[in-house]
Structures are given as structure tokens and as C-alpha cells.
Tab-separated table of C-alpha atoms in Angstrom:
chain	number	residue	atom	x	y	z
F	1411	MET	CA	-45.630	30.006	83.788
F	1412	GLU	CA	-47.071	27.470	81.961
F	1413	SER	CA	-51.100	27.672	80.877
F	1414	SER	CA	-53.017	24.389	80.440
F	1415	ASP	CA	-52.701	24.866	76.915
F	1416	SER	CA	-49.067	24.226	77.181
F	1417	LYS	CA	-49.097	21.708	79.526
F	1418	SER	CA	-51.160	19.526	77.346
F	1419	ILE	CA	-49.238	20.162	74.031
F	1420	ARG	CA	-45.833	18.964	76.229
F	1421	LYS	CA	-48.060	16.224	77.187
F	1422	ALA	CA	-48.790	14.975	74.128
F	1423	ILE	CA	-45.542	15.521	72.647
F	1424	TRP	CA	-43.741	13.158	75.508
F	1425	SER	CA	-46.261	10.887	74.458
F	1426	GLY	CA	-45.520	10.313	71.105
F	1427	SER	CA	-43.415	7.230	70.189
F	1428	ILE	CA	-42.829	5.164	67.394
F	1429	PRO	CA	-43.220	1.517	66.727
F	1430	CYS	CA	-40.055	-0.389	66.051
F	1431	LYS	CA	-38.426	-4.005	64.618
F	1432	ILE	CA	-35.005	-4.860	65.209
F	1433	LEU	CA	-33.656	-7.438	62.779
F	1434	LEU	CA	-30.410	-8.649	63.630
F	1435	ASP	CA	-27.559	-8.762	60.500
F	1436	PRO	CA	-28.026	-11.919	59.350
F	1437	GLY	CA	-24.217	-12.098	58.559
F	1438	GLU	CA	-23.972	-11.822	62.165
F	1439	CYS	CA	-26.458	-14.464	62.902
F	1440	ARG	CA	-25.402	-17.986	64.039
F	1441	VAL	CA	-28.544	-19.783	63.225
F	1442	PHE	CA	-28.574	-18.338	59.244
F	1443	ASP	CA	-30.990	-16.182	58.547
F	1444	ASP	CA	-33.686	-17.199	61.113
F	1445	SER	CA	-33.024	-14.557	63.969
F	1446	ASP	CA	-36.528	-13.256	65.200
F	1447	PRO	CA	-37.580	-9.992	65.006
F	1448	TYR	CA	-37.863	-7.792	67.863
F	1449	TYR	CA	-40.675	-5.099	68.379
F	1450	LEU	CA	-40.591	-2.532	70.543
F	1451	THR	CA	-41.897	1.179	71.060
F	1452	ILE	CA	-39.680	4.072	71.527
F	1453	PRO	CA	-40.649	7.155	72.713
F	1454	ARG	CA	-40.013	10.194	69.737
F	1455	ILE	CA	-37.847	12.321	72.801
F	1456	SER	CA	-35.843	8.997	74.050
F	1457	TYR	CA	-32.403	7.666	72.516
F	1458	LEU	CA	-31.429	4.456	70.898
F	1459	PRO	CA	-28.793	3.465	73.520
F	1460	LEU	CA	-31.570	3.459	76.297
F	1461	PHE	CA	-32.844	0.326	74.547
F	1462	ILE	CA	-29.653	-1.369	73.769
F	1463	PRO	CA	-29.384	-3.489	77.120
F	1464	GLN	CA	-33.016	-5.005	76.201
F	1465	ILE	CA	-32.581	-5.620	72.643
F	1466	TYR	CA	-29.276	-7.108	73.207
F	1467	LYS	CA	-30.633	-9.432	75.587
F	1468	PHE	CA	-33.192	-10.209	73.267
F	1469	PHE	CA	-30.382	-11.243	70.355
F	1470	LYS	CA	-27.465	-12.370	72.145
F	1471	HIS	CA	-28.379	-16.287	72.070
F	1472	PHE	CA	-28.174	-15.771	68.031
F	1473	LEU	CA	-24.801	-13.937	67.766
F	1474	ILE	CA	-21.992	-15.865	66.819
F	1475	ASP	CA	-19.696	-14.330	69.198
F	1476	GLN	CA	-20.588	-13.051	72.016
F	1477	GLU	CA	-16.966	-12.122	73.221
F	1478	VAL	CA	-16.644	-10.007	69.849
F	1479	SER	CA	-20.399	-8.528	69.518
F	1480	LYS	CA	-20.918	-6.333	72.526
F	1481	GLU	CA	-23.913	-4.273	73.602
F	1482	GLU	CA	-20.914	-1.367	73.359
F	1483	THR	CA	-20.536	-1.916	69.732
F	1484	ALA	CA	-24.106	-2.601	69.127
F	1485	TRP	CA	-25.278	0.141	66.016
F	1486	PHE	CA	-28.704	0.534	64.315
F	1487	GLU	CA	-28.927	1.538	60.015
F	1488	PHE	CA	-32.050	2.530	58.659
F	1489	GLU	CA	-31.723	1.724	54.902
F	1490	SER	CA	-27.617	2.055	54.204
F	1491	VAL	CA	-27.842	5.029	56.895
F	1492	PRO	CA	-26.072	4.112	60.206
F	1493	LEU	CA	-27.936	5.907	62.969
F	1494	LYS	CA	-26.402	8.772	64.910
F	1495	TRP	CA	-27.503	7.423	68.511
F	1496	HIS	CA	-27.167	10.800	70.257
F	1497	TRP	CA	-29.858	11.894	68.209
F	1498	PRO	CA	-33.600	11.763	69.686
F	1499	VAL	CA	-35.359	8.852	67.677
F	1500	GLY	CA	-38.370	10.941	66.759
F	1501	LEU	CA	-36.223	13.177	64.929
F	1502	LEU	CA	-34.227	10.493	63.265
F	1503	TYR	CA	-37.452	8.387	62.098
F	1504	ASP	CA	-39.017	11.979	60.590
F	1505	LEU	CA	-35.890	12.735	58.956
F	1506	PHE	CA	-34.599	9.469	57.270
F	1507	THR	CA	-38.216	8.124	56.386
F	1508	ALA	CA	-38.259	11.799	55.520
F	1509	ARG	CA	-42.451	11.213	54.928
F	1510	ASP	CA	-44.785	14.424	54.481
F	1511	PRO	CA	-47.307	14.101	57.623
F	1512	SER	CA	-49.980	15.968	55.737
F	1513	SER	CA	-49.875	13.313	53.086
F	1514	ARG	CA	-52.920	10.938	53.236
F	1515	ASP	CA	-51.322	8.481	51.345
F	1516	VAL	CA	-52.117	5.657	53.035
F	1517	GLU	CA	-49.595	3.102	51.629
F	1518	ASP	CA	-47.322	5.148	52.730
F	1519	GLU	CA	-47.910	5.005	56.179
F	1520	GLU	CA	-48.057	1.088	55.503
F	1521	HIS	CA	-44.490	1.034	54.164
F	1522	GLN	CA	-43.180	3.103	56.892
F	1523	LEU	CA	-44.368	1.594	60.155
F	1524	PRO	CA	-42.888	-0.086	62.129
F	1525	TRP	CA	-40.091	1.301	61.465
F	1526	THR	CA	-37.231	-1.589	60.441
F	1527	LEU	CA	-33.359	-1.263	61.727
F	1528	ILE	CA	-30.701	-3.312	61.115
F	1529	LEU	CA	-28.731	-4.456	64.119
F	1530	HIS	CA	-25.191	-4.596	63.686
F	1531	PHE	CA	-22.009	-5.378	66.426
F	1532	ARG	CA	-19.339	-5.352	63.439
F	1533	ASP	CA	-17.537	-2.834	61.513
F	1534	TYR	CA	-18.553	-0.168	63.858
F	1535	PRO	CA	-18.634	2.791	61.915
F	1536	HIS	CA	-16.584	5.606	63.485
F	1537	LYS	CA	-16.347	8.018	61.013
F	1538	HIS	CA	-20.356	8.412	61.272
F	1539	LEU	CA	-21.251	7.432	64.898
F	1540	MET	CA	-19.667	8.364	68.432
F	1541	ARG	CA	-17.849	5.685	70.543
F	1542	LEU	CA	-20.349	4.206	73.134
F	1543	ASP	CA	-17.866	1.924	74.696
F	1544	ASN	CA	-18.198	4.489	78.100
F	1545	PRO	CA	-21.429	3.864	79.939
F	1546	ALA	CA	-21.859	7.572	80.514
F	1547	ALA	CA	-21.981	8.445	77.152
F	1548	CYS	CA	-25.146	8.924	75.853
F	1549	HIS	CA	-25.695	10.950	79.539
F	1550	ASP	CA	-22.639	12.979	78.277
F	1551	ALA	CA	-23.911	13.784	75.076
F	1552	TRP	CA	-27.330	15.120	76.267
F	1553	MET	CA	-25.907	17.039	79.052
F	1554	ASN	CA	-23.764	18.720	76.113
F	1555	LEU	CA	-27.083	19.962	74.126
F	1556	VAL	CA	-28.707	20.578	77.465
F	1557	LYS	CA	-25.732	22.898	78.422
F	1558	GLU	CA	-25.756	24.554	74.963
F	1559	ALA	CA	-29.318	24.893	74.830
F	1560	ASP	CA	-28.812	26.950	78.423
F	1561	TYR	CA	-26.481	28.860	76.717
F	1562	VAL	CA	-27.971	29.722	73.772
F	1563	ARG	CA	-30.889	30.806	75.253
F	1564	HIS	CA	-29.303	32.890	78.139
F	1565	GLY	CA	-25.518	33.432	77.214
F	1566	SER	CA	-24.342	31.299	79.578
F	1567	ALA	CA	-24.388	28.086	81.002
F	1568	LYS	CA	-25.324	29.231	84.614
F	1569	ALA	CA	-28.758	27.887	85.020
F	1570	VAL	CA	-27.560	24.538	84.334
F	1571	MET	CA	-24.395	24.432	86.066
F	1572	ASN	CA	-26.983	25.975	89.068
F	1573	LEU	CA	-29.303	22.502	89.153
F	1574	THR	CA	-28.019	20.588	92.176
F	1575	LYS	CA	-27.031	17.307	92.072
F	1576	ALA	CA	-30.239	16.112	92.690
F	1577	GLU	CA	-31.966	18.368	89.912
F	1578	SER	CA	-29.260	17.310	87.496
F	1579	THR	CA	-29.295	13.722	87.897
F	1580	GLY	CA	-33.239	13.623	88.367
F	1581	LEU	CA	-33.493	15.075	84.536
F	1582	TRP	CA	-31.868	12.402	83.162
F	1583	ASP	CA	-33.426	9.525	85.382
F	1584	SER	CA	-37.006	10.834	84.312
F	1585	LEU	CA	-35.890	10.875	80.885
F	1586	GLN	CA	-34.795	7.304	81.291
F	1587	SER	CA	-37.918	6.331	83.487
F	1588	TYR	CA	-40.087	8.386	81.012
F	1589	ASP	CA	-41.713	10.253	84.015
F	1590	PHE	CA	-43.257	13.595	82.321
F	1591	ASP	CA	-44.098	15.504	85.321
F	1592	LYS	CA	-40.458	14.769	87.433
F	1593	TYR	CA	-38.686	15.621	84.324
F	1594	TRP	CA	-40.721	19.453	83.626
F	1595	SER	CA	-40.617	20.153	87.458
F	1596	VAL	CA	-37.154	20.599	86.211
F	1597	TYR	CA	-36.778	21.714	83.475
F	1598	ASP	CA	-39.278	24.533	84.013
F	1599	LYS	CA	-36.943	26.153	85.874
F	1600	LEU	CA	-34.033	26.131	82.883
F	1601	ILE	CA	-36.443	27.438	80.589
F	1602	SER	CA	-38.066	30.519	82.003
F	1603	PRO	CA	-35.828	32.096	84.768
F	1604	ILE	CA	-37.983	34.823	85.749
F	1605	SER	CA	-35.152	37.222	85.454
F	1606	THR	CA	-33.317	36.381	82.519
F	1607	PRO	CA	-35.131	37.018	79.022
F	1608	THR	CA	-34.105	34.589	76.134
F	1609	ARG	CA	-31.407	36.098	73.583
F	1610	ASN	CA	-31.765	33.437	71.462
F	1611	ILE	CA	-33.906	30.009	70.428
F	1612	PRO	CA	-32.019	26.827	70.542
F	1613	LEU	CA	-33.070	25.456	66.867
F	1614	ARG	CA	-31.323	23.143	64.829
F	1615	VAL	CA	-32.646	22.269	61.279
F	1616	TYR	CA	-31.921	18.998	59.599
F	1617	ILE	CA	-31.710	18.547	56.001
F	1618	PRO	CA	-32.929	15.108	54.203
F	1619	GLY	CA	-30.169	13.889	51.726
F	1620	THR	CA	-26.763	12.231	52.018
F	1621	GLY	CA	-24.448	13.700	54.786
F	1622	SER	CA	-27.789	15.011	56.311
F	1623	ARG	CA	-27.055	18.442	56.674
F	1624	VAL	CA	-27.523	20.860	59.937
F	1625	ILE	CA	-27.548	24.099	60.689
F	1626	GLN	CA	-27.313	25.760	63.542
F	1627	ARG	CA	-27.369	29.876	63.817
F	1628	PRO	CA	-28.033	32.189	66.400
F	1629	VAL	CA	-31.546	33.613	65.960
F	1630	PRO	CA	-33.643	35.964	68.704
F	1631	PRO	CA	-36.997	35.806	69.462
F	1632	LEU	CA	-37.788	39.304	67.860
F	1633	GLN	CA	-36.400	40.523	64.435
F	1634	ALA	CA	-34.886	43.763	64.300
F	1635	SER	CA	-38.668	45.264	63.013
F	1636	ARG	CA	-39.891	43.717	66.861
F	1637	ASP	CA	-41.972	41.250	64.983
F	1638	HIS	CA	-41.345	37.571	66.387
F	1639	HIS	CA	-39.126	35.573	64.652
F	1640	THR	CA	-41.006	32.869	63.112
F	1641	VAL	CA	-40.507	29.314	62.213
F	1642	GLY	CA	-41.054	30.569	58.650
F	1643	THR	CA	-38.666	34.046	59.066
F	1644	ALA	CA	-35.780	31.168	60.471
F	1645	LEU	CA	-36.049	28.728	58.097
F	1646	HIS	CA	-35.556	31.719	55.148
F	1647	LEU	CA	-32.982	33.420	56.809
F	1648	PHE	CA	-31.331	29.466	57.659
F	1649	VAL	CA	-32.114	27.988	54.085
F	1650	PRO	CA	-33.198	30.483	51.833
F	1651	GLU	CA	-32.873	27.925	48.862
F	1652	LEU	CA	-35.848	25.486	50.340
F	1653	PHE	CA	-37.523	28.473	51.856
F	1654	PRO	CA	-37.894	31.380	49.424
F	1655	SER	CA	-40.865	32.384	51.139
F	1656	GLN	CA	-41.307	33.021	54.894
F	1657	ARG	CA	-45.015	32.492	54.818
F	1658	VAL	CA	-45.394	30.269	52.565
F	1659	CYS	CA	-43.822	26.092	52.021
F	1660	VAL	CA	-42.760	25.749	48.645
F	1661	LEU	CA	-39.768	23.016	48.395
F	1662	ALA	CA	-40.298	21.932	51.933
F	1663	LYS	CA	-42.145	21.615	55.002
F	1664	PRO	CA	-40.670	22.249	58.450
F	1665	VAL	CA	-41.602	19.176	60.794
F	1666	ILE	CA	-40.887	18.824	64.773
F	1667	HIS	CA	-42.065	15.470	66.779
F	1668	GLY	CA	-44.016	14.021	63.538
F	1669	VAL	CA	-46.212	17.064	62.898
F	1670	VAL	CA	-45.692	19.598	60.355
F	1671	ILE	CA	-45.430	23.252	61.782
F	1672	ALA	CA	-47.129	25.980	60.373
F	1673	MET	CA	-44.670	28.592	59.003
F	1674	GLY	CA	-46.294	31.496	61.520
F	1675	THR	CA	-45.439	29.935	64.364
F	1676	PRO	CA	-43.603	32.330	66.665
F	1677	LEU	CA	-40.322	30.659	67.916
F	1678	ILE	CA	-40.509	31.682	71.215
F	1679	ASP	CA	-43.945	30.285	71.593
F	1680	LEU	CA	-42.621	26.627	70.040
F	1681	MET	CA	-39.601	26.794	72.107
F	1682	ARG	CA	-41.890	26.800	75.654
F	1683	GLU	CA	-44.109	24.269	74.006
F	1684	ALA	CA	-42.437	21.538	71.689
F	1685	VAL	CA	-38.354	21.555	72.497
F	1686	TYR	CA	-36.861	18.368	73.119
F	1687	PRO	CA	-35.636	17.361	76.502
F	1688	ASP	CA	-32.385	18.242	75.552
F	1689	GLY	CA	-33.868	21.920	75.094
F	1690	PHE	CA	-33.258	21.723	71.881
F	1691	LEU	CA	-36.069	22.524	68.775
F	1692	HIS	CA	-34.866	19.442	66.250
F	1693	VAL	CA	-37.204	20.655	63.274
F	1694	SER	CA	-36.562	18.138	60.113
F	1695	LEU	CA	-37.543	19.074	56.550
F	1696	ALA	CA	-39.776	16.931	54.311
F	1697	MET	CA	-39.279	17.755	50.801
F	1698	MET	CA	-42.431	18.381	48.946
F	1699	ALA	CA	-43.655	15.960	46.083
M	64	LEU	CA	-11.112	25.373	63.795
M	65	GLN	CA	-14.802	26.137	63.560
M	66	HIS	CA	-16.888	28.860	64.855
M	67	SER	CA	-19.317	27.657	67.208
M	68	PRO	CA	-22.646	29.455	66.653
M	69	ALA	CA	-23.383	28.706	69.864
M	70	TYR	CA	-21.436	29.829	72.035
M	71	ASN	CA	-19.716	32.323	69.880
M	72	VAL	CA	-16.020	31.075	70.007
M	73	PRO	CA	-13.728	29.154	67.967
M	74	ILE	CA	-13.665	25.715	68.571
M	75	LEU	CA	-10.930	23.142	68.227
M	76	TYR	CA	-11.639	19.874	66.019
M	77	PHE	CA	-9.130	17.517	65.612
M	78	GLN	CA	-9.373	13.687	63.866
M	79	PRO	CA	-6.150	11.388	64.610
M	80	HIS	CA	-4.989	9.291	62.010
M	81	THR	CA	-4.150	6.080	63.182
M	82	PRO	CA	-4.845	2.908	61.955
M	83	THR	CA	-7.420	2.093	64.444
M	84	PRO	CA	-9.837	4.023	66.004
M	85	LEU	CA	-8.772	5.922	69.514
M	86	SER	CA	-11.040	5.632	72.475
M	87	LEU	CA	-11.041	8.709	74.804
M	88	ALA	CA	-8.281	6.748	77.353
M	89	ASP	CA	-6.103	6.837	74.044
M	90	ILE	CA	-6.219	10.195	73.520
M	91	TYR	CA	-5.324	11.366	76.760
M	92	ASP	CA	-2.259	8.759	76.717
M	93	ARG	CA	-1.069	9.835	73.477
M	94	ILE	CA	-2.124	13.321	72.630
M	95	VAL	CA	-3.117	15.433	75.493
M	96	PRO	CA	0.693	16.417	76.628
M	97	THR	CA	0.813	16.622	80.641
M	98	SER	CA	2.756	19.815	80.577
M	99	SER	CA	0.158	21.641	78.991
M	100	ALA	CA	-2.259	20.288	81.572
M	101	GLU	CA	-0.445	21.496	84.695
M	102	ALA	CA	-0.546	25.362	82.933
M	103	LEU	CA	-3.592	25.004	82.247
M	104	ARG	CA	-5.448	23.823	85.281
M	105	ARG	CA	-3.683	27.344	86.473
M	106	VAL	CA	-5.949	29.295	84.400
M	107	GLY	CA	-9.136	27.117	84.887
M	108	VAL	CA	-10.118	26.238	81.177
M	109	LEU	CA	-8.824	22.840	80.623
M	110	GLY	CA	-11.853	21.816	78.884
M	111	ALA	CA	-13.232	18.019	78.148
M	112	VAL	CA	-12.422	16.012	74.611
M	113	SER	CA	-14.739	14.647	73.817
M	114	GLN	CA	-16.535	13.784	69.978
M	115	ALA	CA	-19.025	15.593	68.009
M	116	ASP	CA	-20.395	15.626	64.397
M	117	ASN	CA	-17.966	18.514	62.765
M	118	PRO	CA	-20.369	20.406	60.849
M	119	ALA	CA	-17.560	21.222	58.090
M	120	ALA	CA	-16.660	17.443	57.861
M	121	GLY	CA	-20.394	16.863	56.462
M	122	GLY	CA	-21.257	15.596	59.991
M	123	GLU	CA	-18.278	12.826	60.597
M	124	VAL	CA	-17.523	12.234	63.632
M	125	TRP	CA	-14.359	14.372	65.350
M	126	TRP	CA	-12.786	14.788	68.491
M	127	PHE	CA	-12.852	18.270	69.969
M	128	VAL	CA	-12.472	20.963	73.484
M	129	HIS	CA	-15.034	21.772	74.596
M	130	PRO	CA	-15.866	25.355	74.703
M	131	CYS	CA	-18.009	25.838	77.549
M	132	SER	CA	-15.549	27.865	79.999
M	133	THR	CA	-13.827	29.393	77.006
M	134	ALA	CA	-15.546	32.228	75.977
M	135	GLU	CA	-15.583	33.010	80.383
M	136	ALA	CA	-12.278	32.583	80.269
M	137	MET	CA	-11.077	34.381	77.210
M	138	GLY	CA	-13.304	37.632	78.915
M	139	GLU	CA	-11.430	37.137	82.053
M	140	LEU	CA	-7.894	37.519	80.747
M	141	ARG	CA	-9.488	40.347	78.028
M	142	GLY	CA	-8.191	43.012	80.788
M	143	LEU	CA	-4.480	41.552	80.288
M	144	TRP	CA	-4.769	42.618	76.395
M	145	GLU	CA	-4.603	46.582	77.242
M	146	GLY	CA	-1.371	46.213	78.674
M	147	VAL	CA	0.350	44.667	75.292
M	148	LYS	CA	1.054	47.801	72.799
M	149	GLY	CA	1.177	47.286	69.367
M	150	MET	CA	-0.713	43.872	69.095
M	151	ARG	CA	-4.171	44.205	67.507
M	152	ALA	CA	-7.214	42.689	69.634
M	153	GLU	CA	-7.714	39.905	66.685
M	154	GLU	CA	-4.095	38.928	67.200
M	155	TRP	CA	-4.205	38.988	70.861
M	156	TYR	CA	-7.145	36.917	70.784
M	157	VAL	CA	-5.657	34.240	68.698
M	158	ARG	CA	-2.450	34.130	70.459
M	159	VAL	CA	-3.973	33.064	73.517
M	160	TRP	CA	-6.487	31.155	72.129
M	161	VAL	CA	-4.326	28.942	70.954
M	162	GLY	CA	-2.052	28.671	74.501
M	163	LEU	CA	-5.616	27.985	76.601
M	164	VAL	CA	-7.600	25.538	73.847
M	165	GLY	CA	-4.395	24.613	71.687
M	166	GLY	CA	-2.719	23.797	74.693
M	167	VAL	CA	-4.809	20.687	75.690
M	168	VAL	CA	-3.704	18.789	72.564
M	169	GLY	CA	-0.378	20.427	72.277
M	170	LEU	CA	-0.877	23.062	69.661
M	171	ARG	CA	1.582	25.999	70.825
M	172	LEU	CA	2.957	29.267	69.231
M	173	GLU	CA	6.651	29.498	70.052
M	174	GLY	CA	7.554	31.948	72.681
M	175	VAL	CA	4.394	33.300	73.316
M	176	GLY	CA	3.024	33.718	77.051
M	177	LEU	CA	0.277	31.506	77.655
M	178	GLU	CA	-2.121	33.793	79.633
M	179	THR	CA	-0.909	37.703	78.065
M	180	GLY	CA	-0.060	36.681	74.353
M	181	ARG	CA	3.000	38.872	74.811
M	182	GLU	CA	6.181	37.810	73.195
M	183	GLY	CA	9.184	36.030	75.134
M	184	GLU	CA	6.844	34.786	78.181
M	185	GLY	CA	6.452	31.854	76.517
M	186	GLU	CA	8.195	28.385	77.538
M	187	GLY	CA	9.807	27.753	74.158
M	188	GLU	CA	8.202	24.768	73.022
M	189	VAL	CA	7.510	25.022	69.084
M	190	GLY	CA	4.756	23.314	67.376
M	191	THR	CA	2.777	19.855	68.188
M	192	GLU	CA	3.597	17.360	70.392
M	193	GLY	CA	3.289	13.507	70.771
């Protein structure tokens, strides 16, 4: 039961992308200090590992030792932070550039794009990044979140488990091939099965700063008062020190898909229109100046 | 042990301390005891072992036993608690949970029945293996 409004919002979200510039760590480059940068545009809803093959192909001739530096040990760094590859690229960009999307500072824009990442193959930061030596690692991490989102919504992951093999494979394929219609034709079944109301909203809030605190708590569509839970009421519950008010942003603003979300937005509506392909609302915060 | 806000069950996170990081194959070779694997298969809740950001360790990557079927399995075994006199529900839950989930990585309570939480019905193994 999606209105044309919902569909156009979902389509706009799906189309968002981040222009990236990849630089090989000079210490791993055969031709000292002289490898070309690789430019590519990555959809906000996609994941870094899906682009490693083409990035590797570009850089492999610059590598000191291709036997040691393989695709499965590739990792990306932004300003000394290893980027968690199982987080969607749009989330990584919004969180780590920490820019305020409503700021009119042109200089700020120019500084942040293209998003410049350093590519490494050595010294894999095992403390911060999960292993990528299994070719299904990215799919498995995504699928775990798809199941978790379903579990949060309905109290069981039956809807996901009941997808046919073709549907479940189709979901992942449509993410890789960036096929909006194919993806939503399956996902709509998960997000709104007719007989099952939503118990809790799959929501994760990411706090900028060292260690990247992630907050996830059960939050139902309606409060005890029967009013809708909104972005503001949820943030006030999750991070009261940053959201003392449920209606007005005082210290930080909630951001999703590169836009500031109005505090009064009902979570149930946000869920229907703005979930990432893994089923979660990944909300990052931009600190106010 | 962490409480999962999504699944509303405890989750076992573990971190092997080895000179080099372990792969999933290493984990199954060195940590998951084959004896437990068989018993757990009978109850049907052998959770997959994979990696995740541990919220209690500042988002550091740990290994964990997937909770997907824990809640369901615990729910199914609930009827057995009624037969255990003098044991509080919480204690029964922890004993059985350790048997179900902890068993995946060799964590056992001595002498405690895997499925029932009752004393004297276990296989008599102590502590962690491997």
C-alpha cells in the first residue's frame, strides 16, 4: 500500500550517491608517491566491499607485492579512521564528515567532496573491521541486519525466512545491480505484511566522535499516550544529553541519507519511506556549531 | 554477555587472545567442541558463529553466537521449567541458556542437564574446553 509520495521518496533515496576519490597508501605503492587516484561514485545505500574488485583492478599494477596485497585484505581509511565496511556508504559519509546538511557554508562543501579515502592492504585493523576473507561476508552481514530488522518489526524473523530462495537471492542481487524496482518488489512484502502490525521500529543512532557510539533500543510506533513516537521523542529517549527537547534541536541534528530529519516526523512513516536496504533506519547526528 | 535490544535475549560475545587473528575456520577447529555440536544439534539451536561490533567494547569487533533461534528455542523448552521444583525461573533460564548457547563454544555448567537445567542430568564436564 505505497502511495506515489512514498515511492518518489524511496526513489530519491535510492538515487543518492557519494562521489569518491580513492588514493593508495603511498607506503604500499611501487612507484613511490605516484599512483593515480581512482574516482568512482558509490550509491549511498551500497557497501564498500561491492566496489573492491574494480578498485583493486585499478591499483594492482601499483602494488609492491600482489601476493600479499589481495582484495580480501583491502580496507579504507578516512582521516585515520578505518571504515566499517558493513555500514552503508551514505551512513559512513554523513557520520565521519559530520557535516550539517542544512549549513550554507560553500567552503565546507568544497572541502568534503569528492570524499577522499585512503586504500590499504597491510596491517588490517582486526579490532575495528570484520574479516572479508569469506566471499559471502558482505552478503551475510547485510542478511543478518535484514533478519534483525524483521525481528524488531514483528517479534520474529519469519517473514524473511519465508521468502523463497529466488526472492532472497533477488534482494541481494538487486542491491548489487542497483535495481530499485526489483528490490522493492520483494522488500515491500517484508515491511508491510498485512496481518502483522509493527511492534518496534528498527532504528540505530550513531553518535559522532571517537569510538562511534551506536545506540539501539526497542521503540514502538506509538507511545503509551497513543501519540506517535517521532524522531524527537526517540532521540530524547536514546540520547537525552544531546536531545533535551523532544521537539527542538539544541545540540545536534538527526541526519539520514544526507538530509536533516524534522524532529516531528513519526517513526512509522520514516520507516516506510526511508529505511536502508537492510531494513534499518541508520540515523547519524550532526553536532550544531 | 550482552543483552540484545533487538532479540531480547542474552548474546554471548567472545574474543580469542591469539598472536594472530583467527579466521572462522580456525574458530570452528579450535573453539567449538565436537561433543557439544552433537548435543546441540538434537535441540536444534546450533547458532552460527560470526563477527559483530561489540557495543560493550566500544564497537570493537568480537565473535558472537547468533541469537536468531535462541528466543524460539528457550520458548519451546519453557514447559520443562514447570517440572523443576524449587528453582526460580531466572536461574533455570540461565542454566539452560548456558547449555544451549555456551555449549557452542565449550562453556558448560558442571553436572547440569542441557535441556532441563536440572542437576544431575549433565555429562559431568567442567568449565571451558580447548
